[in-house]
Coordinates of C-alpha atoms and ligand atoms in Angstrom, one line a residue:
M1 CA 0.5 0.0 -0.2
C2 CA 1.3 3.6 -0.9
G3 CA 2.4 5.7 2.0
I4 CA 1.8 9.8 1.5
V5 CA 3.1 12.4 3.6
G6 CA 3.9 16.3 3.1
Y7 CA 4.7 18.9 5.4
C8 CA 4.4 22.7 5.7
G9 CA 6.2 24.3 8.2
P10 CA 9.5 25.9 9.5
K11 CA 11.6 23.0 9.3
D12 CA 13.2 21.7 6.6
A13 CA 11.3 20.1 4.4
T14 CA 13.5 17.2 2.7
D15 CA 14.3 16.1 6.5
V16 CA 10.6 16.1 7.8
L17 CA 9.3 14.3 4.2
L18 CA 11.8 11.6 5.2
D19 CA 11.7 11.3 8.3
T20 CA 7.7 10.6 8.0
L21 CA 7.9 8.5 4.9
A22 CA 10.5 6.6 7.2
K23 CA 7.4 5.9 9.8
L24 CA 5.1 4.5 6.6
E25 CA 8.0 2.0 5.5
Y26 CA 6.2 -1.1 7.0
R27 CA 3.4 -0.6 4.8
G28 CA 5.0 -2.3 1.8
Y29 CA 6.8 0.0 -0.7
D30 CA 9.0 -0.6 -3.7
S31 CA 10.1 3.1 -4.7
A32 CA 9.9 6.5 -2.8
G33 CA 10.2 10.0 -4.3
I34 CA 9.5 13.7 -2.5
A35 CA 8.3 16.9 -3.8
V36 CA 9.7 20.3 -2.4
F37 CA 9.4 23.9 -2.9
E38 CA 12.8 25.4 -3.7
N39 CA 13.4 29.1 -4.7
N40 CA 9.6 28.8 -5.7
K41 CA 9.6 26.2 -8.2
I42 CA 8.8 22.4 -7.5
R43 CA 11.9 20.7 -7.3
V44 CA 11.3 16.6 -7.4
E45 CA 13.6 14.1 -6.3
K46 CA 12.5 10.5 -6.8
S47 CA 13.8 6.8 -7.3
Q48 CA 13.1 2.9 -7.4
G49 CA 14.3 1.4 -4.1
K50 CA 13.9 1.5 -0.6
L51 CA 14.4 5.3 1.2
S52 CA 18.6 4.6 1.4
C53 CA 18.4 4.8 -2.5
L54 CA 16.4 8.1 -2.8
I55 CA 18.3 9.4 0.5
E56 CA 21.7 8.3 -1.9
K57 CA 20.0 10.0 -4.9
I58 CA 19.7 13.6 -3.0
K59 CA 23.2 13.8 -2.1
T60 CA 23.9 13.0 -5.5
D61 CA 21.8 15.8 -6.9
G62 CA 22.1 18.0 -3.9
K63 CA 19.4 18.4 -1.1
P64 CA 16.2 20.7 -2.1
T65 CA 16.4 23.1 0.6
G66 CA 12.7 24.5 1.4
H67 CA 10.1 24.3 4.3
C68 CA 7.2 22.7 2.1
G69 CA 6.4 20.0 0.1
I70 CA 5.0 16.4 -0.2
G71 CA 6.5 12.8 -0.2
H72 CA 5.8 9.4 -1.0
T73 CA 6.4 5.8 -0.8
R74 CA 5.1 3.3 -4.2
W75 CA 3.5 -0.1 -3.9
A76 CA 3.1 -1.2 -7.0
T77 CA -0.1 -1.4 -9.0
H78 CA 0.1 0.3 -12.5
G79 CA 4.0 0.0 -14.1
E80 CA 6.6 -1.9 -12.6
P81 CA 8.5 -0.6 -9.7
S82 CA 11.0 1.9 -11.7
D83 CA 12.5 5.4 -11.0
I84 CA 10.5 7.2 -13.5
N85 CA 7.0 5.3 -12.7
S86 CA 7.6 6.2 -8.6
H87 CA 6.1 9.5 -7.6
P88 CA 5.8 12.3 -7.6
H89 CA 4.5 12.8 -11.0
G90 CA 3.2 16.2 -12.2
N91 CA 5.1 18.9 -14.5
K92 CA 6.7 22.4 -13.3
R93 CA 3.3 23.3 -12.5
V94 CA 1.9 21.0 -10.3
S95 CA 3.3 17.5 -8.8
I96 CA 0.8 14.8 -7.1
V97 CA 1.5 11.6 -5.1
H98 CA -1.3 9.6 -5.1
N99 CA -2.3 6.2 -3.2
G100 CA -5.2 4.1 -4.9
I101 CA -5.9 3.0 -8.1
I102 CA -7.8 5.4 -11.2
E103 CA -9.8 3.0 -13.2
N104 CA -10.4 5.4 -15.9
Y105 CA -6.8 6.3 -16.6
K106 CA -6.5 5.0 -20.2
Q107 CA -9.5 7.1 -21.2
L108 CA -7.9 10.3 -19.2
K109 CA -4.3 9.5 -21.3
E110 CA -6.1 9.3 -24.3
F111 CA -8.0 12.5 -23.9
L112 CA -5.0 14.2 -22.8
S113 CA -3.0 12.8 -25.5
G114 CA -5.5 15.0 -27.9
Q115 CA -4.8 18.0 -26.2
G116 CA -1.0 17.5 -26.7
Y117 CA -0.1 16.0 -23.4
A118 CA 2.7 13.3 -23.5
F119 CA 3.2 10.7 -20.7
E120 CA 6.7 9.3 -19.5
S121 CA 5.3 6.3 -17.3
Q122 CA 3.1 3.8 -17.0
T123 CA 1.3 5.2 -14.1
D124 CA -2.1 5.7 -13.6
T125 CA -1.4 8.5 -11.5
E126 CA 0.4 11.0 -14.0
A127 CA -2.6 10.8 -15.9
V128 CA -4.4 12.6 -12.9
A129 CA -1.1 14.9 -12.9
K130 CA -1.9 16.3 -16.2
L131 CA -5.4 16.2 -15.8
L132 CA -5.0 18.8 -13.2
D133 CA -2.5 21.2 -15.6
Y134 CA -4.8 21.2 -18.3
Y135 CA -7.6 22.0 -16.2
Y136 CA -5.2 24.5 -13.8
D137 CA -6.9 28.1 -14.2
G138 CA -4.9 29.8 -11.2
D139 CA -7.5 28.7 -8.5
P140 CA -6.1 25.5 -6.7
L141 CA -10.2 24.6 -5.4
E142 CA -11.3 25.0 -9.0
T143 CA -9.0 23.0 -10.7
I144 CA -9.1 20.1 -7.8
A145 CA -12.9 20.0 -7.8
R146 CA -13.2 20.1 -11.7
V147 CA -10.9 17.1 -11.6
L148 CA -12.5 15.2 -9.2
G149 CA -15.5 15.3 -11.2
E150 CA -13.6 13.5 -14.1
I151 CA -11.6 10.7 -12.4
E152 CA -12.9 7.3 -11.2
G153 CA -11.6 4.5 -8.7
S154 CA -9.9 5.5 -5.4
Y155 CA -7.4 8.1 -4.3
A156 CA -5.8 9.9 -1.8
L157 CA -4.0 12.9 -3.2
G158 CA -1.1 15.2 -2.3
I159 CA -1.1 17.9 -4.5
V160 CA 1.4 21.0 -5.1
F161 CA 0.9 23.9 -7.5
R162 CA 3.6 25.9 -8.5
D163 CA 2.3 29.3 -8.1
F164 CA 1.2 28.5 -4.5
P165 CA 4.3 27.8 -3.0
G166 CA 3.6 27.3 1.0
R167 CA 0.4 25.2 0.5
V168 CA 0.3 21.5 0.3
Y169 CA -3.5 20.8 -1.4
S170 CA -5.1 16.9 -1.0
V171 CA -8.0 15.6 -1.3
R172 CA -9.5 11.4 -1.1
K173 CA -11.8 8.9 -1.8
D174 CA -11.2 5.6 -0.3
S175 CA -8.1 5.1 0.5
P176 CA -7.1 6.9 4.1
L177 CA -5.6 10.2 4.7
I178 CA -5.4 12.4 7.3
I179 CA -4.3 16.1 8.1
G180 CA -1.2 16.8 11.0
I181 CA -2.1 19.8 13.1
G182 CA 0.9 21.0 14.9
K183 CA 2.3 24.0 16.7
G184 CA 3.1 26.4 13.4
E185 CA 3.5 23.4 11.1
N186 CA 0.7 21.1 9.7
F187 CA 1.0 17.6 7.6
I188 CA -0.5 15.2 5.5
A189 CA -0.3 11.5 5.8
S190 CA -1.5 8.4 4.8
D191 CA -2.0 7.5 9.1
V192 CA -1.0 8.8 12.0
S193 CA 1.8 6.7 12.5
A194 CA 4.1 8.6 10.5
I195 CA 3.5 12.3 11.8
L196 CA 3.5 10.7 15.8
Q197 CA 6.8 12.6 16.0
Y198 CA 5.8 15.8 15.7
T199 CA 1.9 16.4 16.7
R200 CA -0.6 13.6 17.8
D201 CA -3.5 16.2 16.6
Y202 CA -5.1 15.6 13.6
Y203 CA -8.4 16.0 11.5
L204 CA -9.9 12.7 9.6
L205 CA -10.4 13.5 6.3
E206 CA -13.5 12.4 4.7
Q207 CA -14.6 11.1 0.9
D208 CA -13.9 14.1 -1.4
E209 CA -13.2 16.9 1.2
I210 CA -10.5 18.8 -0.1
A211 CA -7.9 20.4 2.3
C212 CA -5.4 23.4 1.8
V213 CA -2.8 22.9 4.0
E214 CA -0.4 25.7 4.9
D215 CA 2.4 26.2 8.2
N216 CA 0.0 28.2 10.4
R217 CA -3.8 27.4 9.2
V218 CA -5.6 24.2 7.5
R219 CA -9.2 25.2 5.7
V220 CA -11.3 21.9 4.9
Y221 CA -13.8 22.4 1.8
D222 CA -16.4 20.1 0.3
V223 CA -16.3 19.2 -3.4
H224 CA -18.4 22.0 -4.3
K225 CA -16.0 24.1 -2.6
N226 CA -18.0 24.8 1.0
P227 CA -16.1 25.2 4.2
V228 CA -16.0 22.2 6.5
E229 CA -15.9 22.5 9.8
K230 CA -13.1 19.1 11.5
E231 CA -13.5 17.8 14.9
L232 CA -9.5 17.4 16.1
Q233 CA -8.7 14.0 16.6
A234 CA -6.0 12.7 19.1
A235 CA -3.9 9.6 18.3
T236 CA -3.8 7.8 22.1
W237 CA -0.5 5.4 20.2
D238 CA 2.7 7.2 21.2
V239 CA 6.0 6.9 19.3
D240 CA 7.1 3.9 21.7
A241 CA 4.3 1.9 20.8
A242 CA 4.6 2.7 17.0
Q243 CA 8.3 0.8 17.6
K244 CA 10.0 -2.1 18.1
G245 CA 10.1 -1.7 22.1
G246 CA 13.7 -4.0 22.3
Y247 CA 12.7 -7.0 20.2
E248 CA 14.6 -7.5 17.2
H249 CA 11.2 -7.7 15.2
F250 CA 7.6 -5.7 15.1
M251 CA 6.6 -9.3 14.6
L252 CA 7.8 -11.0 17.7
K253 CA 7.1 -7.7 19.5
E254 CA 3.4 -8.0 18.3
I255 CA 3.5 -12.0 19.4
Y256 CA 4.2 -10.9 22.9
E257 CA 1.4 -8.1 23.0
Q258 CA -0.7 -10.4 22.4
P259 CA -1.9 -11.1 26.2
T260 CA -2.7 -7.6 26.4
A261 CA -4.0 -7.2 23.7
V262 CA -6.6 -9.6 24.5
R263 CA -7.3 -8.4 27.8
T264 CA -7.7 -4.6 26.5
T265 CA -10.3 -5.6 23.6
I266 CA -12.5 -8.3 25.7
T267 CA -12.0 -6.0 29.4
P268 CA -14.3 -3.0 28.1
R269 CA -17.2 -5.8 26.9
I270 CA -17.5 -7.3 30.1
T271 CA -20.6 -6.1 32.4
E272 CA -21.4 -8.1 35.4
G273 CA -20.1 -10.9 33.4
M274 CA -21.6 -11.0 30.7
P275 CA -20.7 -10.1 27.1
D276 CA -21.8 -6.3 26.1
F277 CA -21.8 -4.6 23.0
D278 CA -24.3 -1.9 23.6
E279 CA -21.2 0.6 22.3
C280 CA -22.1 -0.3 18.8
G281 CA -26.2 -0.9 19.7
L282 CA -26.3 -4.7 19.0
T283 CA -29.0 -6.0 21.7
D284 CA -29.1 -9.5 22.5
E285 CA -32.9 -9.0 21.2
K286 CA -31.4 -7.3 17.8
L287 CA -28.9 -10.2 17.6
A288 CA -31.3 -13.1 18.4
A289 CA -33.7 -11.7 15.4
Y290 CA -30.8 -12.3 12.5
N291 CA -31.5 -15.6 10.2
K292 CA -28.0 -16.0 9.0
I293 CA -24.5 -14.9 10.1
F294 CA -22.2 -14.1 6.5
I295 CA -18.1 -13.0 7.8
V296 CA -16.4 -11.5 5.2
A297 CA -12.6 -11.2 5.3
C298 CA -9.5 -11.6 4.3
G299 CA -6.3 -13.5 4.7
T300 CA -5.7 -14.0 8.5
A301 CA -8.8 -11.9 9.3
M302 CA -10.6 -14.5 7.0
H303 CA -9.0 -17.2 8.8
A304 CA -10.3 -15.6 12.1
G305 CA -13.7 -15.8 10.8
M306 CA -13.7 -19.5 10.1
V307 CA -12.9 -19.8 14.2
G308 CA -15.7 -18.0 14.3
K309 CA -17.9 -20.0 12.5
Y310 CA -16.7 -23.5 14.3
V311 CA -18.0 -21.8 17.6
I312 CA -21.0 -19.8 16.3
E313 CA -22.3 -22.7 14.9
K314 CA -21.9 -25.1 17.9
L315 CA -22.9 -22.6 20.7
A316 CA -25.8 -20.5 19.2
R317 CA -26.8 -23.3 16.6
T318 CA -26.9 -20.0 13.8
E319 CA -25.7 -20.9 10.7
V320 CA -22.7 -19.1 10.0
T321 CA -21.0 -18.7 6.1
V322 CA -17.5 -17.4 5.7
D323 CA -16.4 -15.6 2.6
M324 CA -13.1 -14.5 1.4
A325 CA -14.0 -10.8 0.1
S326 CA -12.5 -10.9 -3.4
E327 CA -14.8 -14.3 -3.6
F328 CA -17.9 -12.8 -2.0
R329 CA -17.7 -9.7 -4.2
Y330 CA -18.4 -11.5 -7.0
R331 CA -21.0 -14.4 -6.1
D332 CA -23.7 -12.7 -6.3
P333 CA -24.5 -13.5 -2.5
L334 CA -27.9 -14.5 -1.0
I335 CA -28.3 -11.9 1.3
T336 CA -31.2 -10.3 3.0
D337 CA -32.5 -7.7 5.0
K338 CA -32.7 -10.4 8.1
D339 CA -28.8 -11.3 7.9
L340 CA -26.1 -10.1 9.8
V341 CA -22.8 -9.6 7.4
I342 CA -20.1 -9.2 9.9
L343 CA -17.0 -7.5 8.1
I344 CA -13.3 -8.3 10.2
S345 CA -10.6 -6.1 9.2
Q346 CA -7.3 -5.0 11.0
S347 CA -6.6 -2.2 8.8
G348 CA -10.5 -1.2 8.3
E349 CA -8.7 -0.4 4.8
T350 CA -9.0 -3.5 3.0
A351 CA -10.6 -2.9 -0.7
D352 CA -12.1 -6.2 -1.2
T353 CA -13.6 -5.9 2.4
K354 CA -15.0 -2.8 2.1
E355 CA -16.4 -3.5 -1.4
A356 CA -18.1 -6.6 0.2
L357 CA -19.3 -4.1 3.1
R358 CA -20.8 -1.7 0.5
I359 CA -22.6 -4.7 -1.2
S360 CA -24.0 -5.9 1.8
K361 CA -24.9 -2.9 2.6
E362 CA -26.9 -2.3 -0.7
L363 CA -28.7 -5.8 -0.1
G364 CA -30.1 -4.5 3.2
A365 CA -27.9 -6.4 6.0
D366 CA -27.1 -4.7 8.9
T367 CA -23.3 -5.0 8.8
L368 CA -21.3 -5.5 12.2
A369 CA -16.7 -4.5 11.4
F370 CA -14.4 -5.8 14.1
V371 CA -11.5 -3.1 13.2
N372 CA -8.7 -2.2 15.1
V373 CA -7.6 1.2 13.3
K374 CA -10.1 4.0 14.9
G375 CA -11.7 5.7 12.0
S376 CA -10.4 3.3 9.3
S377 CA -12.8 3.4 6.3
I378 CA -14.6 0.5 6.6
A379 CA -15.3 1.1 11.0
R380 CA -16.7 4.6 9.2
E381 CA -19.0 3.3 6.6
A382 CA -20.2 -0.3 8.6
D383 CA -23.7 0.2 10.7
M384 CA -22.0 -1.1 14.0
V385 CA -18.6 -1.0 14.9
M386 CA -16.5 -2.8 17.3
Y387 CA -13.0 -1.9 17.9
T388 CA -10.2 -4.5 19.0
H389 CA -7.6 -3.1 20.9
A390 CA -4.2 -4.6 19.4
G391 CA -2.6 -1.0 19.3
P392 CA -0.7 -0.7 16.0
E393 CA -0.1 -3.5 14.1
I394 CA 3.5 -2.7 11.8
S395 CA 4.4 -6.3 10.9
V396 CA 2.7 -7.3 7.8
A397 CA 2.5 -10.9 9.5
S398 CA -0.6 -10.3 11.4
T399 CA -0.4 -11.8 14.7
K400 CA -2.0 -9.9 17.7
A401 CA -4.8 -8.8 15.5
F402 CA -5.7 -12.5 14.6
S403 CA -6.0 -13.1 18.4
V404 CA -8.2 -10.5 18.9
Q405 CA -10.5 -11.0 16.0
I406 CA -11.3 -14.6 17.4
A407 CA -11.1 -13.4 21.1
M408 CA -14.6 -10.9 19.5
M409 CA -15.8 -14.0 18.0
Y410 CA -16.2 -16.0 21.0
M411 CA -17.6 -12.9 23.1
L412 CA -20.2 -13.0 19.8
A413 CA -20.5 -16.6 19.4
F414 CA -21.6 -16.6 23.9
K415 CA -23.3 -13.5 23.2
L416 CA -25.6 -15.1 20.7
A417 CA -26.0 -18.2 21.9
Y418 CA -27.3 -16.5 25.2
A419 CA -29.6 -14.6 23.3
K420 CA -31.1 -17.3 21.2
K421 CA -31.3 -19.3 24.5
K422 CA -28.9 -22.1 23.5
I423 CA -27.1 -21.2 27.0
T424 CA -28.3 -20.3 30.0
K425 CA -26.8 -16.7 31.4
E426 CA -24.9 -18.8 34.4
V427 CA -23.2 -20.6 31.2
C428 CA -22.6 -17.5 29.2
A429 CA -20.7 -16.1 32.6
A430 CA -18.9 -19.1 32.6
Y431 CA -17.5 -19.2 29.3
I432 CA -16.7 -15.3 29.3
A433 CA -14.8 -16.2 32.5
E434 CA -12.2 -19.0 31.0
L435 CA -12.0 -15.7 28.1
E436 CA -10.9 -13.6 31.0
N437 CA -8.7 -16.6 31.8
I438 CA -7.0 -16.6 28.1
P439 CA -4.3 -13.5 28.9
E440 CA -2.8 -15.5 31.7
A441 CA -2.9 -18.7 29.4
L442 CA -1.0 -16.8 26.8
E443 CA 1.8 -15.6 28.6
N444 CA 2.5 -19.4 29.8
T445 CA 2.0 -20.6 26.4
L446 CA 4.5 -18.1 24.9
M447 CA 7.2 -20.5 27.1
C448 CA 7.5 -22.9 24.3
K449 CA 9.2 -19.8 22.4
D450 CA 12.4 -22.0 22.4
T451 CA 10.9 -25.3 21.4
C452 CA 9.5 -23.5 18.6
Q453 CA 12.9 -22.1 17.4
Y454 CA 14.2 -25.5 17.6
V455 CA 11.3 -26.9 15.2
A456 CA 12.4 -24.0 12.9
S457 CA 15.4 -25.5 12.8
K458 CA 14.3 -28.9 11.5
I459 CA 11.7 -27.7 8.9
M460 CA 13.9 -24.3 8.0
N461 CA 15.0 -26.0 4.7
A462 CA 12.1 -27.9 3.6
D463 CA 10.3 -27.2 0.4
S464 CA 7.1 -27.7 1.2
L465 CA 5.0 -28.9 4.2
L466 CA 1.5 -30.2 5.2
Y467 CA -0.3 -28.0 8.1
I468 CA -3.6 -30.4 9.5
G469 CA -6.0 -30.6 11.6
R470 CA -9.7 -31.3 12.0
G471 CA -12.5 -29.1 12.9
L472 CA -11.1 -25.8 14.9
D473 CA -7.5 -27.6 14.9
Y474 CA -8.5 -27.2 10.7
A475 CA -9.6 -23.5 10.8
L476 CA -6.1 -23.2 13.0
S477 CA -4.1 -24.7 10.5
M478 CA -5.2 -22.6 7.7
E479 CA -3.8 -19.6 9.9
G480 CA -0.4 -21.5 10.6
S481 CA 0.1 -22.4 6.5
L482 CA -0.3 -18.8 6.1
K483 CA 1.8 -17.7 8.5
L484 CA 4.8 -19.8 7.6
K485 CA 3.8 -18.9 3.7
E486 CA 4.3 -15.4 3.7
I487 CA 7.6 -14.7 5.9
S488 CA 9.2 -17.9 5.1
Y489 CA 8.1 -18.1 1.8
I490 CA 8.3 -22.0 2.0
H491 CA 5.4 -23.4 0.4
S492 CA 2.9 -24.9 2.8
E493 CA -1.0 -26.0 2.5
S494 CA -3.7 -26.1 5.2
Y495 CA -5.6 -29.7 4.6
A496 CA -8.4 -30.9 6.5
A497 CA -6.9 -34.0 8.3
G498 CA -9.7 -36.5 7.4
E499 CA -9.7 -35.6 3.9
L500 CA -5.8 -36.3 3.4
K501 CA -6.6 -39.6 2.1
H502 CA -8.7 -38.6 -0.6
G503 CA -5.5 -37.9 -2.9
T504 CA -3.3 -35.7 -1.2
I505 CA -1.6 -38.3 0.8
S506 CA 0.2 -39.2 -2.1
L507 CA 2.3 -35.7 -1.7
V508 CA 3.8 -37.3 1.6
T509 CA 7.5 -38.1 1.8
E510 CA 10.2 -37.8 4.2
Q511 CA 11.0 -34.4 2.1
M512 CA 7.2 -33.3 3.4
P513 CA 7.1 -32.0 7.1
V514 CA 3.5 -32.4 8.4
I515 CA 2.5 -29.8 11.0
A516 CA -0.6 -31.3 13.2
V517 CA -2.6 -29.6 15.6
V518 CA -4.7 -31.2 18.0
T519 CA -6.2 -29.4 20.4
Q520 CA -10.0 -30.6 20.5
H521 CA -10.7 -33.7 22.6
D522 CA -13.5 -34.9 20.7
I523 CA -11.8 -36.0 17.3
M524 CA -8.3 -35.5 18.7
E525 CA -7.6 -39.5 18.2
K526 CA -8.9 -38.8 14.6
T527 CA -6.2 -37.0 14.0
I528 CA -3.9 -38.9 15.7
S529 CA -4.9 -41.7 13.5
N530 CA -3.9 -39.2 10.6
I531 CA -0.6 -38.1 12.0
K532 CA 0.3 -42.1 12.0
E533 CA -0.7 -42.4 8.4
V534 CA 1.7 -40.0 7.6
K535 CA 4.2 -40.7 9.8
A536 CA 4.1 -44.2 8.1
R537 CA 4.9 -42.8 4.7
G538 CA 8.3 -40.8 6.2
A539 CA 7.0 -37.2 6.9
K540 CA 8.9 -35.4 9.9
V541 CA 5.6 -34.3 12.4
V542 CA 5.3 -31.6 14.3
L543 CA 2.8 -32.2 16.5
V544 CA 1.2 -28.6 18.4
C545 CA -1.1 -30.3 20.7
A546 CA -2.8 -29.8 24.5
K547 CA -1.1 -30.6 27.1
D548 CA -2.9 -33.5 28.1
V549 CA -3.0 -35.2 24.5
E550 CA -1.5 -38.4 24.7
I551 CA 1.1 -40.0 22.1
E552 CA 3.2 -42.4 21.5
N553 CA 6.8 -40.9 21.3
E554 CA 7.6 -42.4 17.7
A555 CA 4.1 -41.4 16.3
V556 CA 6.2 -38.0 16.0
D557 CA 9.3 -36.1 16.0
Y558 CA 8.8 -33.0 17.7
I559 CA 6.0 -31.8 20.1
V560 CA 4.6 -28.4 21.0
R561 CA 2.5 -28.7 24.4
I562 CA 0.7 -25.9 25.1
P563 CA -1.8 -25.3 28.2
V564 CA -5.3 -26.8 28.6
I565 CA -8.3 -24.4 28.6
M566 CA -12.0 -25.4 27.3
D567 CA -11.5 -26.9 23.9
A568 CA -13.8 -24.1 22.0
L569 CA -11.0 -21.8 23.2
M570 CA -7.7 -23.8 22.3
P571 CA -7.4 -21.7 19.2
M572 CA -6.8 -18.5 21.2
L573 CA -3.3 -20.3 22.3
A574 CA -2.6 -23.0 19.8
V575 CA -1.7 -20.1 17.4
V576 CA 0.8 -19.0 19.0
P577 CA 3.7 -21.9 18.6
L578 CA 2.1 -21.2 14.9
Q579 CA 3.2 -18.4 14.6
L580 CA 6.1 -19.2 16.8
I581 CA 7.5 -21.5 14.5
A582 CA 6.8 -19.5 11.5
Y583 CA 8.8 -16.1 12.6
Y584 CA 11.9 -18.1 13.5
T585 CA 11.9 -20.3 10.4
A586 CA 12.1 -16.9 8.3
V587 CA 14.6 -15.7 10.6
L588 CA 16.7 -18.3 10.1
R589 CA 16.4 -18.1 6.5
G590 CA 17.5 -14.2 6.5
N591 CA 14.0 -12.9 5.1
D592 CA 12.5 -9.7 6.0
V593 CA 10.4 -10.7 8.8
D594 CA 8.4 -7.5 9.3
Q595 CA 8.2 -6.7 5.2
P596 CA 7.9 -9.5 3.3
R597 CA 8.4 -9.7 -0.1
N598 CA 5.4 -8.9 -2.2
L599 CA 3.3 -8.2 0.0
A600 CA 1.5 -4.9 2.1
K601 CA 0.5 -4.4 5.0
S602 CA -3.0 -3.7 3.8
V603 CA -4.3 -4.5 0.9
T604 CA -6.3 -1.4 -0.3
V605 CA -6.5 -2.0 -3.9
E606 CA -8.5 -4.8 -6.0
Ligands
AGP701 C1 -1.8 -12.0 7.4 O1 -0.5 -11.9 8.1 C2 -1.7 -11.0 6.0 N1 -1.1 -9.5 6.4 C3 -2.8 -10.5 5.1 O2 -3.5 -11.9 5.1 C4 -4.1 -10.0 6.1 O3 -4.7 -10.3 7.3 C5 -5.2 -9.5 4.9 O4 -4.9 -8.7 3.6 C6 -6.4 -8.7 5.6 O5 -5.9 -7.2 5.9 P1 -7.0 -7.0 7.1 O6 -7.0 -7.1 8.4 O7 -6.4 -5.4 7.0 O8 -8.2 -7.0 6.1

């Protein structure tokens, strides 16, 4: 996902832009650039590669000197990573940085070429820059408003006009953008973590609002150029929270933050021992009245939904359908106004999940979002939102967000089961009490770190692995497999243990380790049989299981035992060794754990 920053104030703009861009590196990118007002001209410096490449280029070319400008980290969508495709884009009169996708950029380029414009890049963004130049009549606001009427797609834009040195304009639709409010200086940024070292105060820019940012004032207008009053927000995350806190990687820090994240997320939602969703208006009566529940998300968030499905159906006896958002949005789902659609998203900006939200609302369903980032698009567009309180999740591989997502799935399952009179108040309270024990159980589970590091050393050179389980353990094996793939770059596949004999077991040899998850006591004997089947075919078996699971030593090669809690809640603990095994495997393979290749922290484009 691209990162946008902008600055107006007394400081050296180049320094501030590079500093704030560095705080957005976690979003994943392949090139970077800045545009700074220097002697009343727009000076652009940009290059493919990490920020260090841009800094080298600036050293070679000479540092732009000025106090106002814009900056960008690019995650390529149109056009491969290259110097020329890097942002900013524009000409001597106007320069822009962009996050999003302009869906009609080809038509715009065709029109502009007819007007004599030449294009040097393959990007969609350049079409917007040239269209701004085409419409520019000396009034930036009028120019921007006219261009907004012509472009289709998603965008967060930082714009500078040569005739207005000292001003940064910005506008957004679907891609996030905030306006940082400092003392004698102001900022724009894709998210608040970029500017925390300067200010915690910011405005959230709403759809198609246009901001004119200067060092001593910020004016916001709607697309009809009417002034808009903005409410000042205060970022609760301080700089430390967004730093590594002494851990080698953000991912490890975030794995160890899970006990606190879960405690911070569930505690405010427990009133007199019962689940309390009053903050979003979801009463027991309302919840009980829903006919079906759909859970829609992507990646790890979708795996949290899978855990939710098993628990909600088992306890509340209500049908739950789980969809990958990218599939949901094109399958014409059978949703009515009597259904509840739950969206799960850490970033709250995932394009497919956001579109699934819009489709669900158009179909008349109530929508409930579980989101980790305050004020994000999905949070603001859903009918109801329950924020998870995991704090900033910087590492691309999602860990603590998954834990707080499934914690909220349990809260919802218990609440629904009670609302539908499938369990008594006493049983519901007992489940909640068990959930409140999770943070301590997680602290104990984290003690398996050394065993996981040892297991990682044994699988790190594998070409491919299988993750197997049944029921909730199968849902969890999906998350374990994704974690390993995305950061170690080793192929793996999650497979229902009972399904192996229908074909996939033909893959099993001594070269294919199998990681088996066994926490569900009612079906563990079945999975243990499957373990013996793969062992008999030479597989190296890693067993992640509850402490009390009994199995012959010769049946497995390595065991990671975790504390025993009620079966339904075991995924809260079993995910930790799966995260740690993936983490240490990636570290041993020397990978960029927090920013794996090809990945972005939030996929804000389709
Ligand atoms: C998981 O480790 C990945 N980073 C990815 O699958 C992620 O969960 C997915 O893109 C959904 O992101 P979201 O929760 O921000 O919507």
